[in-house]
N, CA, C and O atoms as CSV, one atom per row, in Angstrom:
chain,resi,resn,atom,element,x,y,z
A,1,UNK,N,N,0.857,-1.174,0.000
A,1,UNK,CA,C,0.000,0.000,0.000
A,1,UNK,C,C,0.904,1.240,0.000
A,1,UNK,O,O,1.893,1.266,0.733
A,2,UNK,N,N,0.569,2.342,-0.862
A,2,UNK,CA,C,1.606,3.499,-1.138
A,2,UNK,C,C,1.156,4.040,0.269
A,2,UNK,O,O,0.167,3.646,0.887
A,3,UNK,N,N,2.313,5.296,0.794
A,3,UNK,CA,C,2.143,6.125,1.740
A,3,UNK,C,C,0.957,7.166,1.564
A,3,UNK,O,O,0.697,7.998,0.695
A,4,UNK,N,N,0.337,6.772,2.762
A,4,UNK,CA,C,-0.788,8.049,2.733
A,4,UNK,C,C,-1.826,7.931,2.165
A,4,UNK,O,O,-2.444,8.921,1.773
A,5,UNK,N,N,-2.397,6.297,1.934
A,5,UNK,CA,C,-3.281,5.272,1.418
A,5,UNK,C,C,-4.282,5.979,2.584
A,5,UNK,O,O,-5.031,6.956,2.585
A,6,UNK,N,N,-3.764,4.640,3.882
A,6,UNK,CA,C,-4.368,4.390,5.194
A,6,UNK,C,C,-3.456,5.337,6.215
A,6,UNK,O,O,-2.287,5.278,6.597
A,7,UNK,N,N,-4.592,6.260,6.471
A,7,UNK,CA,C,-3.635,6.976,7.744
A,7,UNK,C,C,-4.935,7.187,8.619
A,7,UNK,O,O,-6.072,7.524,8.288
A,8,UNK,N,N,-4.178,6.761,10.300
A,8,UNK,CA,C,-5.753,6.635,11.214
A,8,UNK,C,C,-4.990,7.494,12.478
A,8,UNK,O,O,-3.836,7.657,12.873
A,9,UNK,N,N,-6.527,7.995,12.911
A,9,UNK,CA,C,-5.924,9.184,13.737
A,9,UNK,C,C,-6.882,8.631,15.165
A,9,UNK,O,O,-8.071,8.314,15.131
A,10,UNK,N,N,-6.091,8.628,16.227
A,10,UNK,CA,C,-7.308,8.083,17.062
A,10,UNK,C,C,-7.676,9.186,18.033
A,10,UNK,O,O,-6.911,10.150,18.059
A,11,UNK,N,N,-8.663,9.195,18.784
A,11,UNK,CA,C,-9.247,10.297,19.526
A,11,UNK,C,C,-10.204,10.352,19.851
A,11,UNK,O,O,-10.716,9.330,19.395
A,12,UNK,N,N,-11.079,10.980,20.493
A,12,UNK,CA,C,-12.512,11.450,20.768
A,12,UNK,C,C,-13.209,12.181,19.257
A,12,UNK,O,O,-12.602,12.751,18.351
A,13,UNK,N,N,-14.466,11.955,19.379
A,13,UNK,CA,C,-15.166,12.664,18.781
A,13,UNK,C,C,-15.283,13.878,18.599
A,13,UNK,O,O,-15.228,14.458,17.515
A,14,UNK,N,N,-15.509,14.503,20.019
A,14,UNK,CA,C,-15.402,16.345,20.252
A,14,UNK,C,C,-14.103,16.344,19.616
A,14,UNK,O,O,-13.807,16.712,18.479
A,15,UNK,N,N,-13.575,15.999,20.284
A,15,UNK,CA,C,-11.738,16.456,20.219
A,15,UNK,C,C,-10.789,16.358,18.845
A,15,UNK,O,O,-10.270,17.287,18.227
A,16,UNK,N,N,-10.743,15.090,18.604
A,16,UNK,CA,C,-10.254,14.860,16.973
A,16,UNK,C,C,-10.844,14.918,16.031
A,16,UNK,O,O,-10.513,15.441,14.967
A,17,UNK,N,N,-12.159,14.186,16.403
A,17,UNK,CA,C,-13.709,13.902,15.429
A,17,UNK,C,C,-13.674,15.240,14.460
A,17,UNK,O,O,-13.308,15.478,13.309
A,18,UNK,N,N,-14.318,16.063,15.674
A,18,UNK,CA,C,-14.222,17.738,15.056
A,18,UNK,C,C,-13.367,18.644,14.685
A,18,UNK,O,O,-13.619,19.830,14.472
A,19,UNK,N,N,-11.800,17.825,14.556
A,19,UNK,CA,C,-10.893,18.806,13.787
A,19,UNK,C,C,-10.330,18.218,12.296
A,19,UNK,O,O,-9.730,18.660,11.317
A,20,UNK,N,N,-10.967,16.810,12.805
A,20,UNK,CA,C,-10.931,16.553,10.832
A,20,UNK,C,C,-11.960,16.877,10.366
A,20,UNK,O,O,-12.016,17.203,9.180
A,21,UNK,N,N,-12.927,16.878,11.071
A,21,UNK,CA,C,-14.554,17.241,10.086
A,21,UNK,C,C,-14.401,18.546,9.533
A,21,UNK,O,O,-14.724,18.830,8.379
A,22,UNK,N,N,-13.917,19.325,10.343
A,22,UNK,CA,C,-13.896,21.235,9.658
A,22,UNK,C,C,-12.540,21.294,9.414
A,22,UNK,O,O,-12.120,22.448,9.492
A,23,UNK,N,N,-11.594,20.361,9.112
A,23,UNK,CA,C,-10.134,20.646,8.228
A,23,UNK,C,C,-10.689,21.378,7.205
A,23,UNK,O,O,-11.880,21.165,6.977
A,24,UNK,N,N,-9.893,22.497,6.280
A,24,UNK,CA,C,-10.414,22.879,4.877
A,24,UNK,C,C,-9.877,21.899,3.903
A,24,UNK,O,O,-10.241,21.936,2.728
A,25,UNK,N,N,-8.719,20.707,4.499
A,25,UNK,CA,C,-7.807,20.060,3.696
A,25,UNK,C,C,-8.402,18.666,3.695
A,25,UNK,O,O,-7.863,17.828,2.973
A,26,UNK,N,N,-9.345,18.360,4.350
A,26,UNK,CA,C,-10.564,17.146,4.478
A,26,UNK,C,C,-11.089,17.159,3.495
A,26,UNK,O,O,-11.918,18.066,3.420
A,27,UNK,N,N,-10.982,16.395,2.424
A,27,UNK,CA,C,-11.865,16.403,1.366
A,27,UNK,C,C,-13.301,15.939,1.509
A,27,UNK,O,O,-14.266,16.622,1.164
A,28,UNK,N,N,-13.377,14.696,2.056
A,28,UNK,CA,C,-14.179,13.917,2.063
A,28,UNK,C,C,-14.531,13.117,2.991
A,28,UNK,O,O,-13.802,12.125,3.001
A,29,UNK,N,N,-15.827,13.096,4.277
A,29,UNK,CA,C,-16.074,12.534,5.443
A,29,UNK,C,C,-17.195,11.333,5.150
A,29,UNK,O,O,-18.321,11.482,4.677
A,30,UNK,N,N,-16.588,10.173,5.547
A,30,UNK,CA,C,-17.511,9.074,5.495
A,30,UNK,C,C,-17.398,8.796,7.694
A,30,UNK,O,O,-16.517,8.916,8.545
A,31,UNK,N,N,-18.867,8.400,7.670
A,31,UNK,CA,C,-19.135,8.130,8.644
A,31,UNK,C,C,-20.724,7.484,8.948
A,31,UNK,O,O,-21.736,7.757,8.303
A,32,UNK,N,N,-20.619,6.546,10.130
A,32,UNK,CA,C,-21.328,5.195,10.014
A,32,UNK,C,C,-21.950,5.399,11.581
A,32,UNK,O,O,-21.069,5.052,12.368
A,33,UNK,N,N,-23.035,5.796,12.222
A,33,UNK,CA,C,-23.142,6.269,13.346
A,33,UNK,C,C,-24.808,6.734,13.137
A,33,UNK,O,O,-25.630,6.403,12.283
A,34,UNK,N,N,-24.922,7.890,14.633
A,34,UNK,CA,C,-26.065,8.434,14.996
A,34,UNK,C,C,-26.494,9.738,13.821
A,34,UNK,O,O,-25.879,10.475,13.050
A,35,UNK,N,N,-27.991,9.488,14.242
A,35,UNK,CA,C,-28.329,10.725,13.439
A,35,UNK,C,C,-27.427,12.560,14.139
A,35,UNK,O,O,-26.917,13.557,13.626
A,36,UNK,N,N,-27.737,12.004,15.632
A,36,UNK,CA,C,-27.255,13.715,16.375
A,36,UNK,C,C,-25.676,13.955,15.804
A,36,UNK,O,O,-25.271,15.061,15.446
A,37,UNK,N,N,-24.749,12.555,15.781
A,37,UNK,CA,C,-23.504,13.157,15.247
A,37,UNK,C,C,-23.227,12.919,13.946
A,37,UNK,O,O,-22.045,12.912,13.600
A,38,UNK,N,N,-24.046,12.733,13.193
A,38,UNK,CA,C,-23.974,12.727,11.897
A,38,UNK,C,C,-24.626,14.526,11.204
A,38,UNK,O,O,-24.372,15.005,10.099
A,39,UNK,N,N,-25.614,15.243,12.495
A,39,UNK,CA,C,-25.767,16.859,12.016
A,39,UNK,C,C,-24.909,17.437,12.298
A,39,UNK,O,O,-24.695,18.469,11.660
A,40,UNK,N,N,-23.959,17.034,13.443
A,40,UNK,CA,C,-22.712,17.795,13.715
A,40,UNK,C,C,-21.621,17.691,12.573
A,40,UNK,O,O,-21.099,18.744,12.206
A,41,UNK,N,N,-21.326,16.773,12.118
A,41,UNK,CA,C,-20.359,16.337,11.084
A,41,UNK,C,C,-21.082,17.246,10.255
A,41,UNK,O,O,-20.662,18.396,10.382
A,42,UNK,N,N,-22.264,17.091,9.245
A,42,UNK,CA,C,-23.235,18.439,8.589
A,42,UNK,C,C,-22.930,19.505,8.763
A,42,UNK,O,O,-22.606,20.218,7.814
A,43,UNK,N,N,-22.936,19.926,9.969
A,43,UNK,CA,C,-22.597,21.374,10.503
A,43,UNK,C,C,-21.488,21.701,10.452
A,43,UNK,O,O,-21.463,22.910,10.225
A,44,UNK,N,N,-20.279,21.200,10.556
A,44,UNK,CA,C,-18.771,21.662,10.615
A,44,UNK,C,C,-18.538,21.182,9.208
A,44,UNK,O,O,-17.895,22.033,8.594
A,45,UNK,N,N,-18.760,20.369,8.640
A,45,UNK,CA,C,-17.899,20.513,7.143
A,45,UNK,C,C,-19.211,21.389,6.079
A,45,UNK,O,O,-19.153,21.235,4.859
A,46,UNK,N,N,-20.063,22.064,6.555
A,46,UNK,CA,C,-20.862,22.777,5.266
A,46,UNK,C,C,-20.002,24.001,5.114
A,46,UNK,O,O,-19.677,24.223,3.948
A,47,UNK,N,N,-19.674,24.624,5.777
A,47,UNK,CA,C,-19.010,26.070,5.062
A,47,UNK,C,C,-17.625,25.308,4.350
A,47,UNK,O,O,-16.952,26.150,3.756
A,48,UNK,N,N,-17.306,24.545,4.307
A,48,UNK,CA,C,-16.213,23.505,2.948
A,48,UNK,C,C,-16.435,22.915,2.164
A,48,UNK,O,O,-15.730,22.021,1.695
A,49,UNK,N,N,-17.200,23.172,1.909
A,49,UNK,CA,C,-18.747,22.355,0.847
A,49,UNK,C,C,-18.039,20.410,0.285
A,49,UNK,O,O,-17.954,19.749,-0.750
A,50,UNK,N,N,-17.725,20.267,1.657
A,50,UNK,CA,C,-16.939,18.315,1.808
A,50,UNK,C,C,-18.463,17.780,0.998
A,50,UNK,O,O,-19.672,17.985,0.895
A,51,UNK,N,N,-17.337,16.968,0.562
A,51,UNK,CA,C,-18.505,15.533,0.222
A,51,UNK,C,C,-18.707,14.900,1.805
A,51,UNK,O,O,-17.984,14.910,2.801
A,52,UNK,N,N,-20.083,14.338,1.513
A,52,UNK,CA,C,-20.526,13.380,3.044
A,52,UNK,C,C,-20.925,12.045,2.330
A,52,UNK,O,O,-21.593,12.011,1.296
A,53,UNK,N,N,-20.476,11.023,2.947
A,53,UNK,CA,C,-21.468,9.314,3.087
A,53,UNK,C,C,-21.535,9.355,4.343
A,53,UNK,O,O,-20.650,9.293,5.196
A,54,UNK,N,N,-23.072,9.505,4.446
A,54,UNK,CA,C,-23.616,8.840,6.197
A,54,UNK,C,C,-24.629,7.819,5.944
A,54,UNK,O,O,-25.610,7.764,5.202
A,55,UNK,N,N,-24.047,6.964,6.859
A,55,UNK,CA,C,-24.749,5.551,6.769
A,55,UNK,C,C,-25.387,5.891,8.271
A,55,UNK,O,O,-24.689,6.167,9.247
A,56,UNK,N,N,-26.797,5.824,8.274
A,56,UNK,CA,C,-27.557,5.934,10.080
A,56,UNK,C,C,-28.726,5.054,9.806
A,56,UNK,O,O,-29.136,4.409,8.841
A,57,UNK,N,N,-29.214,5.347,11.395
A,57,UNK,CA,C,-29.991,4.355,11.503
A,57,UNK,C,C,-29.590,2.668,11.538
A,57,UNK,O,O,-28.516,2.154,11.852
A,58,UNK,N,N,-30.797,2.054,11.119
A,58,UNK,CA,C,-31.804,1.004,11.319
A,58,UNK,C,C,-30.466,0.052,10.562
A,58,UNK,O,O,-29.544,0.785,10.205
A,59,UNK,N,N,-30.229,-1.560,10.256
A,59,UNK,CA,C,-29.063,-2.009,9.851
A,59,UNK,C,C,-29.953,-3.444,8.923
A,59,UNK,O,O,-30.633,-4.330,9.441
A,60,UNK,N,N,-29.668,-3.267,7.587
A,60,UNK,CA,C,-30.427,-4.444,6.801
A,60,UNK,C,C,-31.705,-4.243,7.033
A,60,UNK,O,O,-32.049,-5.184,7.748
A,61,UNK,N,N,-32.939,-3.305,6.768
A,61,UNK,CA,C,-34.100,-3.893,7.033
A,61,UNK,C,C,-34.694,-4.825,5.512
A,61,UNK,O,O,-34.311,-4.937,4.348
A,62,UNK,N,N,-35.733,-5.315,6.285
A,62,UNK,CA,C,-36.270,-6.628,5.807
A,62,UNK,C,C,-37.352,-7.118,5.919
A,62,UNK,O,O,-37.881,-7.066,7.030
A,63,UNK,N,N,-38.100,-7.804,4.736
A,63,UNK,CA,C,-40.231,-7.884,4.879
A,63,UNK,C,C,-39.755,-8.821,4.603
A,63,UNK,O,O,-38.800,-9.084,3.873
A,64,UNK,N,N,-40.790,-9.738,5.526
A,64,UNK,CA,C,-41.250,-11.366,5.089
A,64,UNK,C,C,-42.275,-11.347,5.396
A,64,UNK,O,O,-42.854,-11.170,6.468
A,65,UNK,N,N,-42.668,-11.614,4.037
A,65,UNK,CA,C,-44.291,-12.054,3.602
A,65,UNK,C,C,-44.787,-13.373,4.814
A,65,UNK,O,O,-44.154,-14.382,5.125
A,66,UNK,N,N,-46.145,-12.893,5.311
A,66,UNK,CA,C,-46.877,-13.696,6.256
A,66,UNK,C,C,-47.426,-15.394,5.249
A,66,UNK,O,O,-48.094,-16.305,5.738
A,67,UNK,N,N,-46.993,-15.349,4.121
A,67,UNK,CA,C,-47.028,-16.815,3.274
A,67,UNK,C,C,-45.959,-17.183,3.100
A,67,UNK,O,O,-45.787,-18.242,2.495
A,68,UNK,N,N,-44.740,-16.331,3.632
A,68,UNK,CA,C,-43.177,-17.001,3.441
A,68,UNK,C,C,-43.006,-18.181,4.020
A,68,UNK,O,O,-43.793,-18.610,4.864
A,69,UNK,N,N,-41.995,-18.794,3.634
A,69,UNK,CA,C,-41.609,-20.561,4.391
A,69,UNK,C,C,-40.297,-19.916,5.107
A,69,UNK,O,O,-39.246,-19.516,4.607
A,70,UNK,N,N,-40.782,-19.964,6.601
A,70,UNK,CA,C,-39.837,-19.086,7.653
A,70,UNK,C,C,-38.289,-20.071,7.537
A,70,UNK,O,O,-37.183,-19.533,7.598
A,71,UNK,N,N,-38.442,-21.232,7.402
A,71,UNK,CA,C,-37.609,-22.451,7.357
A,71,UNK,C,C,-36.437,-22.026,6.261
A,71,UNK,O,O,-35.232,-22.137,6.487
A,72,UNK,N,N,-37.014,-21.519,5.033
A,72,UNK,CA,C,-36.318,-20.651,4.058
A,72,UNK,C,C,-35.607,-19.268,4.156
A,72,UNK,O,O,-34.501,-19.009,3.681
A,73,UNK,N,N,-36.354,-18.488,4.793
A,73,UNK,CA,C,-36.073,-17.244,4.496
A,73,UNK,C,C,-35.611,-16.141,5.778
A,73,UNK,O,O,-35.212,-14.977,5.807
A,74,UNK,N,N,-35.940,-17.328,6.920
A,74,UNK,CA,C,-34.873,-16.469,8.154
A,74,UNK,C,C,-32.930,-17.166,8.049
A,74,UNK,O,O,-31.872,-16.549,8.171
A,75,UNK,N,N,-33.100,-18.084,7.882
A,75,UNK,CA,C,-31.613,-18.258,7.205
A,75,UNK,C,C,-30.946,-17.155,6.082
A,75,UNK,O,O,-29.927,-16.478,6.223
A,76,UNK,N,N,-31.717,-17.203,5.121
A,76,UNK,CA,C,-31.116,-16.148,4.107
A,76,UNK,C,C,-31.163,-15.314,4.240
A,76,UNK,O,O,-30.115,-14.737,3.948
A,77,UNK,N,N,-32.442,-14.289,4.837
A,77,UNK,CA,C,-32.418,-13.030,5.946
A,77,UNK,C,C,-30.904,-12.679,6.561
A,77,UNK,O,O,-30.117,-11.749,6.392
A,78,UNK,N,N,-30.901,-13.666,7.207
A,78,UNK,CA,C,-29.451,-13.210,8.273
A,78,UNK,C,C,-28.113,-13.447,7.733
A,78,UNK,O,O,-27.126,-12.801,8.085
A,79,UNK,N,N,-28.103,-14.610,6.669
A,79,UNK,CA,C,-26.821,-14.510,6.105
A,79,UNK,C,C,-26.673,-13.293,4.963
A,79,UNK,O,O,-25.576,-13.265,4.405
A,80,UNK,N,N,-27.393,-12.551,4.660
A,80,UNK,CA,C,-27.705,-11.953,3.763
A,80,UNK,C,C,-27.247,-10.124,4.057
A,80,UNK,O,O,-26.895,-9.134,3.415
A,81,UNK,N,N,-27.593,-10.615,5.693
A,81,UNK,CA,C,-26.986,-8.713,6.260
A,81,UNK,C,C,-25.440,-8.924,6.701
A,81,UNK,O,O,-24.750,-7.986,7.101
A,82,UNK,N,N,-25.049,-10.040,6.603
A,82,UNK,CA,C,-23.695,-9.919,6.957
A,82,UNK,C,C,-23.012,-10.508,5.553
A,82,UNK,O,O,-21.894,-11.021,5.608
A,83,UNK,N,N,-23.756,-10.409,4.264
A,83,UNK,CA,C,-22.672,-11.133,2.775
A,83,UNK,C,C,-21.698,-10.024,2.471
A,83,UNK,O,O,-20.605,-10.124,1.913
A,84,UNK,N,N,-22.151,-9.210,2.825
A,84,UNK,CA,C,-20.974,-7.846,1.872
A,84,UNK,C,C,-20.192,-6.923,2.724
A,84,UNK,O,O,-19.664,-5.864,2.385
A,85,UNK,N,N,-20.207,-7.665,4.232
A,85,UNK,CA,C,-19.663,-6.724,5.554
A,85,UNK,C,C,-17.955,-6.523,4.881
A,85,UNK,O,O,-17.116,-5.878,5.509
């Protein structure tokens, strides 16, 4: 992997969280979490007009039909939210 691929910064949220989110040199914030700190992340990178991916909420949702064959389709259900982790 070339230098400056993977670089990880560890810290708090308040503390580090929020000085890469409003870097002007942050291009781009992906983050996987709550809705409340996913408006904060919103809020500190909009005057840098950053790209955002926020993934929130709810994890795989999923309908099974009340004529489904449960025997079938809670197996594939569950292997199904963890195929592409």
């Amino acid at each position: 992997v070339p230098p400056g691929v993977v670089n990880i910064v560890f810290g708090t949220g308040p503390r580090v969280g929020e000085a890469l989110v409003s870097h002007p040199e942050v291009p781009l914030i992906s983050f996987t979490g709550s809705q409340p700190t996913a408006e904060r992340i919103t809020q500190l990178s909009a005057p840098h007009c950053k790209k955002l991916s926020l993934e929130l909420g709810g994890k795989n949702p999923a309908i099974i039909f009340e004529d489904a064959n449960l025997d079938e389709c809670v197996p594939a259900t569950v292997r199904s939210s963890f195929a592409n982790q």
